[in-house]
Amino acid sequence: AVVSTQSTGKKEDDKKKDDDPKHTEVNFKSKDPQTLYHLLFSKEDHVLWRACDSLYNYSLVAEGNRAELFEMGVLQATIPHLSSQDAATRRSSVMLLNSLTQLEEA
């Protein structure tokens, strides 16, 4: 997983705000679905919806990817996010679950 941090402070001269870890945004990209699976247990909404969205995109690539995610337990890990207060988390959770439950047409 590639993890980088980026300051979200607005003023250049406000060093105290930029150095505070509470004012830092984490951006992530992962090629490993196992890493994204673990992010489904985060308490932060922006991490949850990004993980769901990334897993959704991964599931669209091939039937084998959906089977892999299903076996990994992504379905069970995603269900609690359907009742999230965050609309983006709910939306991406529904999209992921829909993708995981699709059957390949014969």
mmCIF file of N, CA, C and O in Angstrom:
data_model
loop_
_atom_site.group_PDB
_atom_site.id
_atom_site.type_symbol
_atom_site.label_atom_id
_atom_site.label_comp_id
_atom_site.label_asym_id
_atom_site.label_seq_id
_atom_site.Cartn_x
_atom_site.Cartn_y
_atom_site.Cartn_z
ATOM 1 N N ALA A 1 0.837 -1.170 0.000
ATOM 2 C CA ALA A 1 0.000 0.000 0.000
ATOM 3 C C ALA A 1 0.882 1.233 0.000
ATOM 4 O O ALA A 1 1.888 1.273 0.690
ATOM 5 N N VAL A 2 0.472 2.226 -0.757
ATOM 6 C CA VAL A 2 1.194 3.478 -0.806
ATOM 7 C C VAL A 2 0.412 4.472 0.031
ATOM 8 O O VAL A 2 -0.768 4.692 -0.205
ATOM 9 N N VAL A 3 1.066 5.046 1.026
ATOM 10 C CA VAL A 3 0.397 5.991 1.911
ATOM 11 C C VAL A 3 1.176 7.287 1.893
ATOM 12 O O VAL A 3 2.386 7.291 2.048
ATOM 13 N N SER A 4 0.482 8.384 1.705
ATOM 14 C CA SER A 4 1.119 9.692 1.760
ATOM 15 C C SER A 4 0.250 10.610 2.594
ATOM 16 O O SER A 4 -0.945 10.413 2.706
ATOM 17 N N THR A 5 0.883 11.604 3.188
ATOM 18 C CA THR A 5 0.117 12.579 3.958
ATOM 19 C C THR A 5 0.213 13.919 3.273
ATOM 20 O O THR A 5 1.196 14.243 2.626
ATOM 21 N N GLN A 6 -0.848 14.676 3.422
ATOM 22 C CA GLN A 6 -0.920 15.975 2.780
ATOM 23 C C GLN A 6 -1.584 16.924 3.760
ATOM 24 O O GLN A 6 -2.650 16.631 4.293
ATOM 25 N N SER A 7 -0.973 18.072 3.997
ATOM 26 C CA SER A 7 -1.522 19.034 4.932
ATOM 27 C C SER A 7 -2.783 19.659 4.375
ATOM 28 O O SER A 7 -2.882 19.921 3.188
ATOM 29 N N THR A 8 -3.771 19.866 5.243
ATOM 30 C CA THR A 8 -4.996 20.522 4.812
ATOM 31 C C THR A 8 -5.090 21.940 5.361
ATOM 32 O O THR A 8 -6.126 22.573 5.240
ATOM 33 N N GLY A 9 -4.011 22.432 5.995
ATOM 34 C CA GLY A 9 -3.997 23.794 6.542
ATOM 35 C C GLY A 9 -4.083 24.814 5.428
ATOM 36 O O GLY A 9 -3.492 24.651 4.372
ATOM 37 N N LYS A 10 -4.786 25.923 5.662
ATOM 38 C CA LYS A 10 -5.012 26.924 4.623
ATOM 39 C C LYS A 10 -3.902 27.976 4.603
ATOM 40 O O LYS A 10 -3.585 28.517 3.568
ATOM 41 N N LYS A 11 -3.319 28.304 5.755
ATOM 42 C CA LYS A 11 -2.351 29.387 5.826
ATOM 43 C C LYS A 11 -0.942 28.835 5.933
ATOM 44 O O LYS A 11 -0.672 27.933 6.713
ATOM 45 N N GLU A 12 -0.043 29.394 5.143
ATOM 46 C CA GLU A 12 1.355 28.977 5.149
ATOM 47 C C GLU A 12 2.038 29.354 6.470
ATOM 48 O O GLU A 12 2.882 28.620 6.959
ATOM 49 N N ASP A 13 1.663 30.507 7.026
ATOM 50 C CA ASP A 13 2.342 30.997 8.228
ATOM 51 C C ASP A 13 1.825 30.348 9.510
ATOM 52 O O ASP A 13 2.387 30.548 10.563
ATOM 53 N N ASP A 14 0.801 29.542 9.438
ATOM 54 C CA ASP A 14 0.250 28.917 10.635
ATOM 55 C C ASP A 14 0.906 27.545 10.830
ATOM 56 O O ASP A 14 0.315 26.512 10.577
ATOM 57 N N LYS A 15 2.155 27.538 11.307
ATOM 58 C CA LYS A 15 2.935 26.310 11.461
ATOM 59 C C LYS A 15 2.306 25.360 12.466
ATOM 60 O O LYS A 15 2.329 24.162 12.279
ATOM 61 N N LYS A 16 1.741 25.896 13.538
ATOM 62 C CA LYS A 16 1.166 25.052 14.582
ATOM 63 C C LYS A 16 0.043 24.189 14.008
ATOM 64 O O LYS A 16 -0.030 22.999 14.273
ATOM 65 N N LYS A 17 -0.806 24.764 13.181
ATOM 66 C CA LYS A 17 -1.914 24.040 12.588
ATOM 67 C C LYS A 17 -1.412 22.979 11.607
ATOM 68 O O LYS A 17 -1.923 21.863 11.568
ATOM 69 N N ASP A 18 -0.391 23.299 10.802
ATOM 70 C CA ASP A 18 0.154 22.350 9.831
ATOM 71 C C ASP A 18 0.859 21.180 10.499
ATOM 72 O O ASP A 18 0.882 20.083 9.955
ATOM 73 N N ASP A 19 1.456 21.406 11.657
ATOM 74 C CA ASP A 19 2.186 20.350 12.348
ATOM 75 C C ASP A 19 1.275 19.450 13.168
ATOM 76 O O ASP A 19 1.694 18.390 13.614
ATOM 77 N N ASP A 20 0.045 19.864 13.381
ATOM 78 C CA ASP A 20 -0.900 19.084 14.179
ATOM 79 C C ASP A 20 -1.406 17.907 13.367
ATOM 80 O O ASP A 20 -1.975 18.086 12.296
ATOM 81 N N PRO A 21 -1.217 16.659 13.872
ATOM 82 C CA PRO A 21 -1.673 15.490 13.117
ATOM 83 C C PRO A 21 -3.181 15.454 12.885
ATOM 84 O O PRO A 21 -3.651 14.781 11.988
ATOM 85 N N LYS A 22 -3.952 16.173 13.671
ATOM 86 C CA LYS A 22 -5.398 16.207 13.485
ATOM 87 C C LYS A 22 -5.782 16.968 12.225
ATOM 88 O O LYS A 22 -6.892 16.848 11.750
ATOM 89 N N HIS A 23 -4.866 17.749 11.691
ATOM 90 C CA HIS A 23 -5.138 18.537 10.491
ATOM 91 C C HIS A 23 -4.388 17.969 9.296
ATOM 92 O O HIS A 23 -3.930 18.681 8.432
ATOM 93 N N THR A 24 -4.256 16.672 9.252
ATOM 94 C CA THR A 24 -3.549 16.011 8.178
ATOM 95 C C THR A 24 -4.492 15.035 7.497
ATOM 96 O O THR A 24 -5.266 14.359 8.144
ATOM 97 N N GLU A 25 -4.423 14.989 6.196
ATOM 98 C CA GLU A 25 -5.274 14.084 5.426
ATOM 99 C C GLU A 25 -4.416 12.924 4.923
ATOM 100 O O GLU A 25 -3.301 13.114 4.459
ATOM 101 N N VAL A 26 -4.929 11.719 5.016
ATOM 102 C CA VAL A 26 -4.219 10.554 4.525
ATOM 103 C C VAL A 26 -4.831 10.135 3.197
ATOM 104 O O VAL A 26 -6.029 9.926 3.102
ATOM 105 N N ASN A 27 -3.998 10.056 2.182
ATOM 106 C CA ASN A 27 -4.425 9.571 0.873
ATOM 107 C C ASN A 27 -3.813 8.195 0.682
ATOM 108 O O ASN A 27 -2.652 7.993 1.008
ATOM 109 N N PHE A 28 -4.577 7.265 0.174
ATOM 110 C CA PHE A 28 -4.027 5.931 -0.019
ATOM 111 C C PHE A 28 -4.434 5.358 -1.363
ATOM 112 O O PHE A 28 -5.480 5.659 -1.888
ATOM 113 N N LYS A 29 -3.539 4.542 -1.872
ATOM 114 C CA LYS A 29 -3.802 3.756 -3.070
ATOM 115 C C LYS A 29 -3.262 2.379 -2.745
ATOM 116 O O LYS A 29 -2.202 2.241 -2.159
ATOM 117 N N SER A 30 -3.997 1.369 -3.116
ATOM 118 C CA SER A 30 -3.554 0.022 -2.825
ATOM 119 C C SER A 30 -3.858 -0.895 -3.989
ATOM 120 O O SER A 30 -4.908 -0.804 -4.600
ATOM 121 N N LYS A 31 -2.930 -1.768 -4.280
ATOM 122 C CA LYS A 31 -3.148 -2.788 -5.304
ATOM 123 C C LYS A 31 -3.497 -4.113 -4.645
ATOM 124 O O LYS A 31 -3.747 -5.089 -5.329
ATOM 125 N N ASP A 32 -3.515 -4.137 -3.323
ATOM 126 C CA ASP A 32 -3.790 -5.356 -2.577
ATOM 127 C C ASP A 32 -5.172 -5.267 -1.931
ATOM 128 O O ASP A 32 -5.392 -4.441 -1.049
ATOM 129 N N PRO A 33 -6.124 -6.099 -2.360
ATOM 130 C CA PRO A 33 -7.464 -6.041 -1.782
ATOM 131 C C PRO A 33 -7.483 -6.380 -0.287
ATOM 132 O O PRO A 33 -8.365 -5.947 0.434
ATOM 133 N N GLN A 34 -6.498 -7.121 0.185
ATOM 134 C CA GLN A 34 -6.424 -7.459 1.612
ATOM 135 C C GLN A 34 -6.229 -6.190 2.449
ATOM 136 O O GLN A 34 -6.823 -6.045 3.509
ATOM 137 N N THR A 35 -5.437 -5.271 1.948
ATOM 138 C CA THR A 35 -5.232 -3.992 2.643
ATOM 139 C C THR A 35 -6.541 -3.218 2.714
ATOM 140 O O THR A 35 -6.909 -2.681 3.759
ATOM 141 N N LEU A 36 -7.259 -3.179 1.601
ATOM 142 C CA LEU A 36 -8.537 -2.474 1.563
ATOM 143 C C LEU A 36 -9.558 -3.144 2.480
ATOM 144 O O LEU A 36 -10.366 -2.463 3.112
ATOM 145 N N TYR A 37 -9.513 -4.459 2.554
ATOM 146 C CA TYR A 37 -10.397 -5.194 3.477
ATOM 147 C C TYR A 37 -10.181 -4.710 4.913
ATOM 148 O O TYR A 37 -11.137 -4.444 5.639
ATOM 149 N N HIS A 38 -8.933 -4.581 5.308
ATOM 150 C CA HIS A 38 -8.638 -4.126 6.675
ATOM 151 C C HIS A 38 -9.108 -2.689 6.912
ATOM 152 O O HIS A 38 -9.499 -2.334 8.022
ATOM 153 N N LEU A 39 -9.114 -1.878 5.867
ATOM 154 C CA LEU A 39 -9.589 -0.500 6.006
ATOM 155 C C LEU A 39 -11.097 -0.432 6.224
ATOM 156 O O LEU A 39 -11.612 0.584 6.694
ATOM 157 N N LEU A 40 -11.819 -1.511 5.931
ATOM 158 C CA LEU A 40 -13.266 -1.544 6.178
ATOM 159 C C LEU A 40 -13.593 -1.502 7.674
ATOM 160 O O LEU A 40 -14.740 -1.304 8.048
ATOM 161 N N PHE A 41 -12.610 -1.675 8.522
ATOM 162 C CA PHE A 41 -12.822 -1.648 9.968
ATOM 163 C C PHE A 41 -12.412 -0.313 10.579
ATOM 164 O O PHE A 41 -12.378 -0.170 11.803
ATOM 165 N N SER A 42 -12.145 0.666 9.738
ATOM 166 C CA SER A 42 -11.786 1.997 10.200
ATOM 167 C C SER A 42 -12.990 2.690 10.830
ATOM 168 O O SER A 42 -14.137 2.390 10.503
ATOM 169 N N LYS A 43 -12.743 3.637 11.703
ATOM 170 C CA LYS A 43 -13.804 4.435 12.319
ATOM 171 C C LYS A 43 -14.057 5.728 11.535
ATOM 172 O O LYS A 43 -14.985 6.457 11.823
ATOM 173 N N GLU A 44 -13.219 6.001 10.536
ATOM 174 C CA GLU A 44 -13.312 7.252 9.787
ATOM 175 C C GLU A 44 -14.105 7.053 8.498
ATOM 176 O O GLU A 44 -13.791 6.186 7.690
ATOM 177 N N ASP A 45 -15.119 7.866 8.316
ATOM 178 C CA ASP A 45 -16.009 7.734 7.162
ATOM 179 C C ASP A 45 -15.285 7.861 5.831
ATOM 180 O O ASP A 45 -15.546 7.096 4.908
ATOM 181 N N HIS A 46 -14.363 8.841 5.721
ATOM 182 C CA HIS A 46 -13.695 9.026 4.429
ATOM 183 C C HIS A 46 -12.825 7.823 4.077
ATOM 184 O O HIS A 46 -12.681 7.488 2.909
ATOM 185 N N VAL A 47 -12.288 7.132 5.067
ATOM 186 C CA VAL A 47 -11.516 5.921 4.810
ATOM 187 C C VAL A 47 -12.450 4.790 4.385
ATOM 188 O O VAL A 47 -12.160 4.047 3.446
ATOM 189 N N LEU A 48 -13.589 4.696 5.048
ATOM 190 C CA LEU A 48 -14.559 3.642 4.739
ATOM 191 C C LEU A 48 -15.076 3.740 3.315
ATOM 192 O O LEU A 48 -15.093 2.763 2.572
ATOM 193 N N TRP A 49 -15.514 4.946 2.919
ATOM 194 C CA TRP A 49 -16.102 5.037 1.586
ATOM 195 C C TRP A 49 -15.049 4.875 0.500
ATOM 196 O O TRP A 49 -15.322 4.322 -0.558
ATOM 197 N N ARG A 50 -13.826 5.314 0.768
ATOM 198 C CA ARG A 50 -12.770 5.110 -0.233
ATOM 199 C C ARG A 50 -12.398 3.641 -0.350
ATOM 200 O O ARG A 50 -12.143 3.146 -1.443
ATOM 201 N N ALA A 51 -12.365 2.932 0.772
ATOM 202 C CA ALA A 51 -12.075 1.499 0.739
ATOM 203 C C ALA A 51 -13.183 0.753 -0.005
ATOM 204 O O ALA A 51 -12.908 -0.098 -0.856
ATOM 205 N N CYS A 52 -14.441 1.070 0.308
ATOM 206 C CA CYS A 52 -15.570 0.431 -0.387
ATOM 207 C C CYS A 52 -15.528 0.733 -1.881
ATOM 208 O O CYS A 52 -15.751 -0.159 -2.704
ATOM 209 N N ASP A 53 -15.240 1.967 -2.218
ATOM 210 C CA ASP A 53 -15.196 2.360 -3.619
ATOM 211 C C ASP A 53 -14.078 1.630 -4.362
ATOM 212 O O ASP A 53 -14.280 1.140 -5.478
ATOM 213 N N SER A 54 -12.922 1.522 -3.742
ATOM 214 C CA SER A 54 -11.797 0.821 -4.366
ATOM 215 C C SER A 54 -12.095 -0.663 -4.522
ATOM 216 O O SER A 54 -11.783 -1.263 -5.554
ATOM 217 N N LEU A 55 -12.704 -1.264 -3.505
ATOM 218 C CA LEU A 55 -13.074 -2.676 -3.593
ATOM 219 C C LEU A 55 -14.153 -2.894 -4.652
ATOM 220 O O LEU A 55 -14.145 -3.900 -5.365
ATOM 221 N N TYR A 56 -15.069 -1.953 -4.763
ATOM 222 C CA TYR A 56 -16.099 -2.016 -5.797
ATOM 223 C C TYR A 56 -15.450 -2.038 -7.186
ATOM 224 O O TYR A 56 -15.773 -2.880 -8.022
ATOM 225 N N ASN A 57 -14.531 -1.111 -7.418
ATOM 226 C CA ASN A 57 -13.851 -1.053 -8.715
ATOM 227 C C ASN A 57 -13.073 -2.336 -8.983
ATOM 228 O O ASN A 57 -13.065 -2.838 -10.106
ATOM 229 N N TYR A 58 -12.440 -2.886 -7.955
ATOM 230 C CA TYR A 58 -11.706 -4.139 -8.087
ATOM 231 C C TYR A 58 -12.661 -5.282 -8.445
ATOM 232 O O TYR A 58 -12.350 -6.127 -9.269
ATOM 233 N N SER A 59 -13.838 -5.267 -7.857
ATOM 234 C CA SER A 59 -14.806 -6.341 -8.102
ATOM 235 C C SER A 59 -15.350 -6.316 -9.530
ATOM 236 O O SER A 59 -15.793 -7.340 -10.038
ATOM 237 N N LEU A 60 -15.326 -5.163 -10.158
ATOM 238 C CA LEU A 60 -15.835 -5.037 -11.521
ATOM 239 C C LEU A 60 -14.888 -5.609 -12.570
ATOM 240 O O LEU A 60 -15.318 -5.930 -13.676
ATOM 241 N N VAL A 61 -13.630 -5.761 -12.222
ATOM 242 C CA VAL A 61 -12.621 -6.180 -13.195
ATOM 243 C C VAL A 61 -12.853 -7.607 -13.675
ATOM 244 O O VAL A 61 -12.759 -7.880 -14.868
ATOM 245 N N ALA A 62 -13.163 -8.526 -12.744
ATOM 246 C CA ALA A 62 -13.335 -9.927 -13.151
ATOM 247 C C ALA A 62 -14.167 -10.682 -12.132
ATOM 248 O O ALA A 62 -14.200 -10.321 -10.951
ATOM 249 N N GLU A 63 -14.824 -11.725 -12.591
ATOM 250 C CA GLU A 63 -15.621 -12.592 -11.711
ATOM 251 C C GLU A 63 -14.744 -13.173 -10.605
ATOM 252 O O GLU A 63 -15.170 -13.307 -9.462
ATOM 253 N N GLY A 64 -13.508 -13.521 -10.941
ATOM 254 C CA GLY A 64 -12.582 -14.074 -9.950
ATOM 255 C C GLY A 64 -12.295 -13.108 -8.815
ATOM 256 O O GLY A 64 -12.092 -13.523 -7.671
ATOM 257 N N ASN A 65 -12.281 -11.821 -9.131
ATOM 258 C CA ASN A 65 -12.061 -10.816 -8.091
ATOM 259 C C ASN A 65 -13.232 -10.783 -7.112
ATOM 260 O O ASN A 65 -13.043 -10.663 -5.905
ATOM 261 N N ARG A 66 -14.448 -10.886 -7.639
ATOM 262 C CA ARG A 66 -15.622 -10.922 -6.761
ATOM 263 C C ARG A 66 -15.578 -12.144 -5.857
ATOM 264 O O ARG A 66 -15.872 -12.068 -4.668
ATOM 265 N N ALA A 67 -15.196 -13.284 -6.424
ATOM 266 C CA ALA A 67 -15.093 -14.514 -5.633
ATOM 267 C C ALA A 67 -14.033 -14.369 -4.539
ATOM 268 O O ALA A 67 -14.242 -14.781 -3.394
ATOM 269 N N GLU A 68 -12.903 -13.745 -4.889
ATOM 270 C CA GLU A 68 -11.837 -13.525 -3.918
ATOM 271 C C GLU A 68 -12.316 -12.640 -2.771
ATOM 272 O O GLU A 68 -12.078 -12.946 -1.593
ATOM 273 N N LEU A 69 -13.004 -11.556 -3.090
ATOM 274 C CA LEU A 69 -13.500 -10.640 -2.058
ATOM 275 C C LEU A 69 -14.549 -11.326 -1.190
ATOM 276 O O LEU A 69 -14.582 -11.133 0.031
ATOM 277 N N PHE A 70 -15.397 -12.113 -1.811
ATOM 278 C CA PHE A 70 -16.432 -12.833 -1.076
ATOM 279 C C PHE A 70 -15.790 -13.795 -0.080
ATOM 280 O O PHE A 70 -16.179 -13.851 1.087
ATOM 281 N N GLU A 71 -14.785 -14.558 -0.528
ATOM 282 C CA GLU A 71 -14.084 -15.503 0.341
ATOM 283 C C GLU A 71 -13.316 -14.805 1.451
ATOM 284 O O GLU A 71 -13.152 -15.342 2.545
ATOM 285 N N MET A 72 -12.855 -13.594 1.179
ATOM 286 C CA MET A 72 -12.093 -12.819 2.150
ATOM 287 C C MET A 72 -12.977 -12.316 3.300
ATOM 288 O O MET A 72 -12.490 -11.977 4.357
ATOM 289 N N GLY A 73 -14.285 -12.273 3.069
ATOM 290 C CA GLY A 73 -15.204 -11.786 4.092
ATOM 291 C C GLY A 73 -15.623 -10.340 3.921
ATOM 292 O O GLY A 73 -16.146 -9.720 4.851
ATOM 293 N N VAL A 74 -15.417 -9.805 2.725
ATOM 294 C CA VAL A 74 -15.767 -8.409 2.461
ATOM 295 C C VAL A 74 -17.273 -8.179 2.612
ATOM 296 O O VAL A 74 -17.691 -7.140 3.129
ATOM 297 N N LEU A 75 -18.061 -9.149 2.217
ATOM 298 C CA LEU A 75 -19.517 -9.018 2.327
ATOM 299 C C LEU A 75 -19.928 -8.754 3.776
ATOM 300 O O LEU A 75 -20.629 -7.780 4.066
ATOM 301 N N GLN A 76 -19.468 -9.589 4.692
ATOM 302 C CA GLN A 76 -19.818 -9.432 6.111
ATOM 303 C C GLN A 76 -19.241 -8.143 6.703
ATOM 304 O O GLN A 76 -19.874 -7.513 7.551
ATOM 305 N N ALA A 77 -18.059 -7.745 6.253
ATOM 306 C CA ALA A 77 -17.428 -6.533 6.779
ATOM 307 C C ALA A 77 -18.113 -5.265 6.279
ATOM 308 O O ALA A 77 -18.045 -4.219 6.924
ATOM 309 N N THR A 78 -18.793 -5.361 5.136
ATOM 310 C CA THR A 78 -19.423 -4.183 4.530
ATOM 311 C C THR A 78 -20.840 -3.940 5.050
ATOM 312 O O THR A 78 -21.287 -2.787 5.134
ATOM 313 N N ILE A 79 -21.539 -4.977 5.421
ATOM 314 C CA ILE A 79 -22.942 -4.857 5.840
ATOM 315 C C ILE A 79 -23.170 -3.800 6.925
ATOM 316 O O ILE A 79 -24.103 -3.002 6.807
ATOM 317 N N PRO A 80 -22.347 -3.707 7.972
ATOM 318 C CA PRO A 80 -22.600 -2.675 8.992
ATOM 319 C C PRO A 80 -22.549 -1.240 8.465
ATOM 320 O O PRO A 80 -23.165 -0.338 9.041
ATOM 321 N N HIS A 81 -21.870 -1.025 7.354
ATOM 322 C CA HIS A 81 -21.736 0.332 6.808
ATOM 323 C C HIS A 81 -23.001 0.802 6.082
ATOM 324 O O HIS A 81 -23.114 1.976 5.733
ATOM 325 N N LEU A 82 -23.953 -0.100 5.885
ATOM 326 C CA LEU A 82 -25.214 0.289 5.248
ATOM 327 C C LEU A 82 -26.012 1.254 6.117
ATOM 328 O O LEU A 82 -26.843 1.995 5.614
ATOM 329 N N SER A 83 -25.752 1.249 7.410
ATOM 330 C CA SER A 83 -26.469 2.149 8.322
ATOM 331 C C SER A 83 -25.604 3.327 8.767
ATOM 332 O O SER A 83 -25.932 4.010 9.734
ATOM 333 N N SER A 84 -24.535 3.596 8.037
ATOM 334 C CA SER A 84 -23.656 4.724 8.367
ATOM 335 C C SER A 84 -24.414 6.044 8.253
ATOM 336 O O SER A 84 -25.322 6.185 7.433
ATOM 337 N N GLN A 85 -24.034 7.010 9.060
ATOM 338 C CA GLN A 85 -24.628 8.339 8.966
ATOM 339 C C GLN A 85 -24.094 9.099 7.753
ATOM 340 O O GLN A 85 -24.718 10.036 7.275
ATOM 341 N N ASP A 86 -22.947 8.677 7.244
ATOM 342 C CA ASP A 86 -22.320 9.331 6.106
ATOM 343 C C ASP A 86 -22.910 8.795 4.797
ATOM 344 O O ASP A 86 -22.873 7.588 4.532
ATOM 345 N N ALA A 87 -23.456 9.674 3.988
ATOM 346 C CA ALA A 87 -24.117 9.274 2.739
ATOM 347 C C ALA A 87 -23.142 8.615 1.756
ATOM 348 O O ALA A 87 -23.502 7.650 1.083
ATOM 349 N N ALA A 88 -21.922 9.123 1.666
ATOM 350 C CA ALA A 88 -20.944 8.539 0.736
ATOM 351 C C ALA A 88 -20.580 7.116 1.149
ATOM 352 O O ALA A 88 -20.413 6.241 0.296
ATOM 353 N N THR A 89 -20.483 6.880 2.442
ATOM 354 C CA THR A 89 -20.176 5.537 2.939
ATOM 355 C C THR A 89 -21.325 4.585 2.627
ATOM 356 O O THR A 89 -21.104 3.460 2.159
ATOM 357 N N ARG A 90 -22.552 5.029 2.859
ATOM 358 C CA ARG A 90 -23.720 4.191 2.540
ATOM 359 C C ARG A 90 -23.770 3.867 1.053
ATOM 360 O O ARG A 90 -23.981 2.730 0.650
ATOM 361 N N ARG A 91 -23.560 4.871 0.234
ATOM 362 C CA ARG A 91 -23.631 4.704 -1.218
ATOM 363 C C ARG A 91 -22.581 3.711 -1.703
ATOM 364 O O ARG A 91 -22.883 2.776 -2.448
ATOM 365 N N SER A 92 -21.335 3.897 -1.291
ATOM 366 C CA SER A 92 -20.278 3.005 -1.765
ATOM 367 C C SER A 92 -20.441 1.601 -1.201
ATOM 368 O O SER A 92 -20.101 0.618 -1.867
ATOM 369 N N SER A 93 -20.995 1.471 -0.003
ATOM 370 C CA SER A 93 -21.262 0.153 0.581
ATOM 371 C C SER A 93 -22.316 -0.590 -0.234
ATOM 372 O O SER A 93 -22.172 -1.781 -0.513
ATOM 373 N N VAL A 94 -23.378 0.119 -0.605
ATOM 374 C CA VAL A 94 -24.441 -0.496 -1.414
ATOM 375 C C VAL A 94 -23.893 -0.927 -2.770
ATOM 376 O O VAL A 94 -24.175 -2.033 -3.243
ATOM 377 N N MET A 95 -23.087 -0.086 -3.388
ATOM 378 C CA MET A 95 -22.511 -0.423 -4.687
ATOM 379 C C MET A 95 -21.623 -1.664 -4.583
ATOM 380 O O MET A 95 -21.683 -2.557 -5.435
ATOM 381 N N LEU A 96 -20.807 -1.727 -3.532
ATOM 382 C CA LEU A 96 -19.927 -2.876 -3.341
ATOM 383 C C LEU A 96 -20.734 -4.146 -3.107
ATOM 384 O O LEU A 96 -20.475 -5.180 -3.726
ATOM 385 N N LEU A 97 -21.718 -4.075 -2.220
ATOM 386 C CA LEU A 97 -22.532 -5.256 -1.947
ATOM 387 C C LEU A 97 -23.290 -5.719 -3.193
ATOM 388 O O LEU A 97 -23.399 -6.917 -3.451
ATOM 389 N N ASN A 98 -23.801 -4.779 -3.954
ATOM 390 C CA ASN A 98 -24.487 -5.118 -5.198
ATOM 391 C C ASN A 98 -23.545 -5.850 -6.150
ATOM 392 O O ASN A 98 -23.916 -6.856 -6.755
ATOM 393 N N SER A 99 -22.344 -5.349 -6.274
ATOM 394 C CA SER A 99 -21.372 -5.978 -7.152
ATOM 395 C C SER A 99 -21.021 -7.392 -6.680
ATOM 396 O O SER A 99 -20.907 -8.307 -7.495
ATOM 397 N N LEU A 100 -20.837 -7.558 -5.382
ATOM 398 C CA LEU A 100 -20.460 -8.857 -4.842
ATOM 399 C C LEU A 100 -21.560 -9.906 -4.994
ATOM 400 O O LEU A 100 -21.276 -11.096 -5.054
ATOM 401 N N THR A 101 -22.798 -9.464 -5.047
ATOM 402 C CA THR A 101 -23.897 -10.409 -5.116
ATOM 403 C C THR A 101 -24.389 -10.664 -6.540
ATOM 404 O O THR A 101 -25.339 -11.425 -6.730
ATOM 405 N N GLN A 102 -23.751 -10.052 -7.517
ATOM 406 C CA GLN A 102 -24.134 -10.262 -8.911
ATOM 407 C C GLN A 102 -23.690 -11.635 -9.379
ATOM 408 O O GLN A 102 -22.545 -12.039 -9.144
ATOM 409 N N LEU A 103 -24.566 -12.313 -10.067
ATOM 410 C CA LEU A 103 -24.227 -13.595 -10.662
ATOM 411 C C LEU A 103 -23.825 -13.395 -12.108
ATOM 412 O O LEU A 103 -24.411 -12.571 -12.821
ATOM 413 N N GLU A 104 -22.820 -14.130 -12.520
ATOM 414 C CA GLU A 104 -22.379 -14.068 -13.909
ATOM 415 C C GLU A 104 -23.458 -14.693 -14.787
ATOM 416 O O GLU A 104 -23.939 -15.779 -14.528
ATOM 417 N N GLU A 105 -23.880 -13.973 -15.829
ATOM 418 C CA GLU A 105 -24.909 -14.492 -16.724
ATOM 419 C C GLU A 105 -24.328 -15.558 -17.642
ATOM 420 O O GLU A 105 -23.202 -15.422 -18.130
ATOM 421 N N ALA A 106 -25.104 -16.595 -17.870
ATOM 422 C CA ALA A 106 -24.619 -17.708 -18.708
ATOM 423 C C ALA A 106 -24.738 -17.394 -20.178
ATOM 424 O O ALA A 106 -25.466 -16.620 -20.640
#
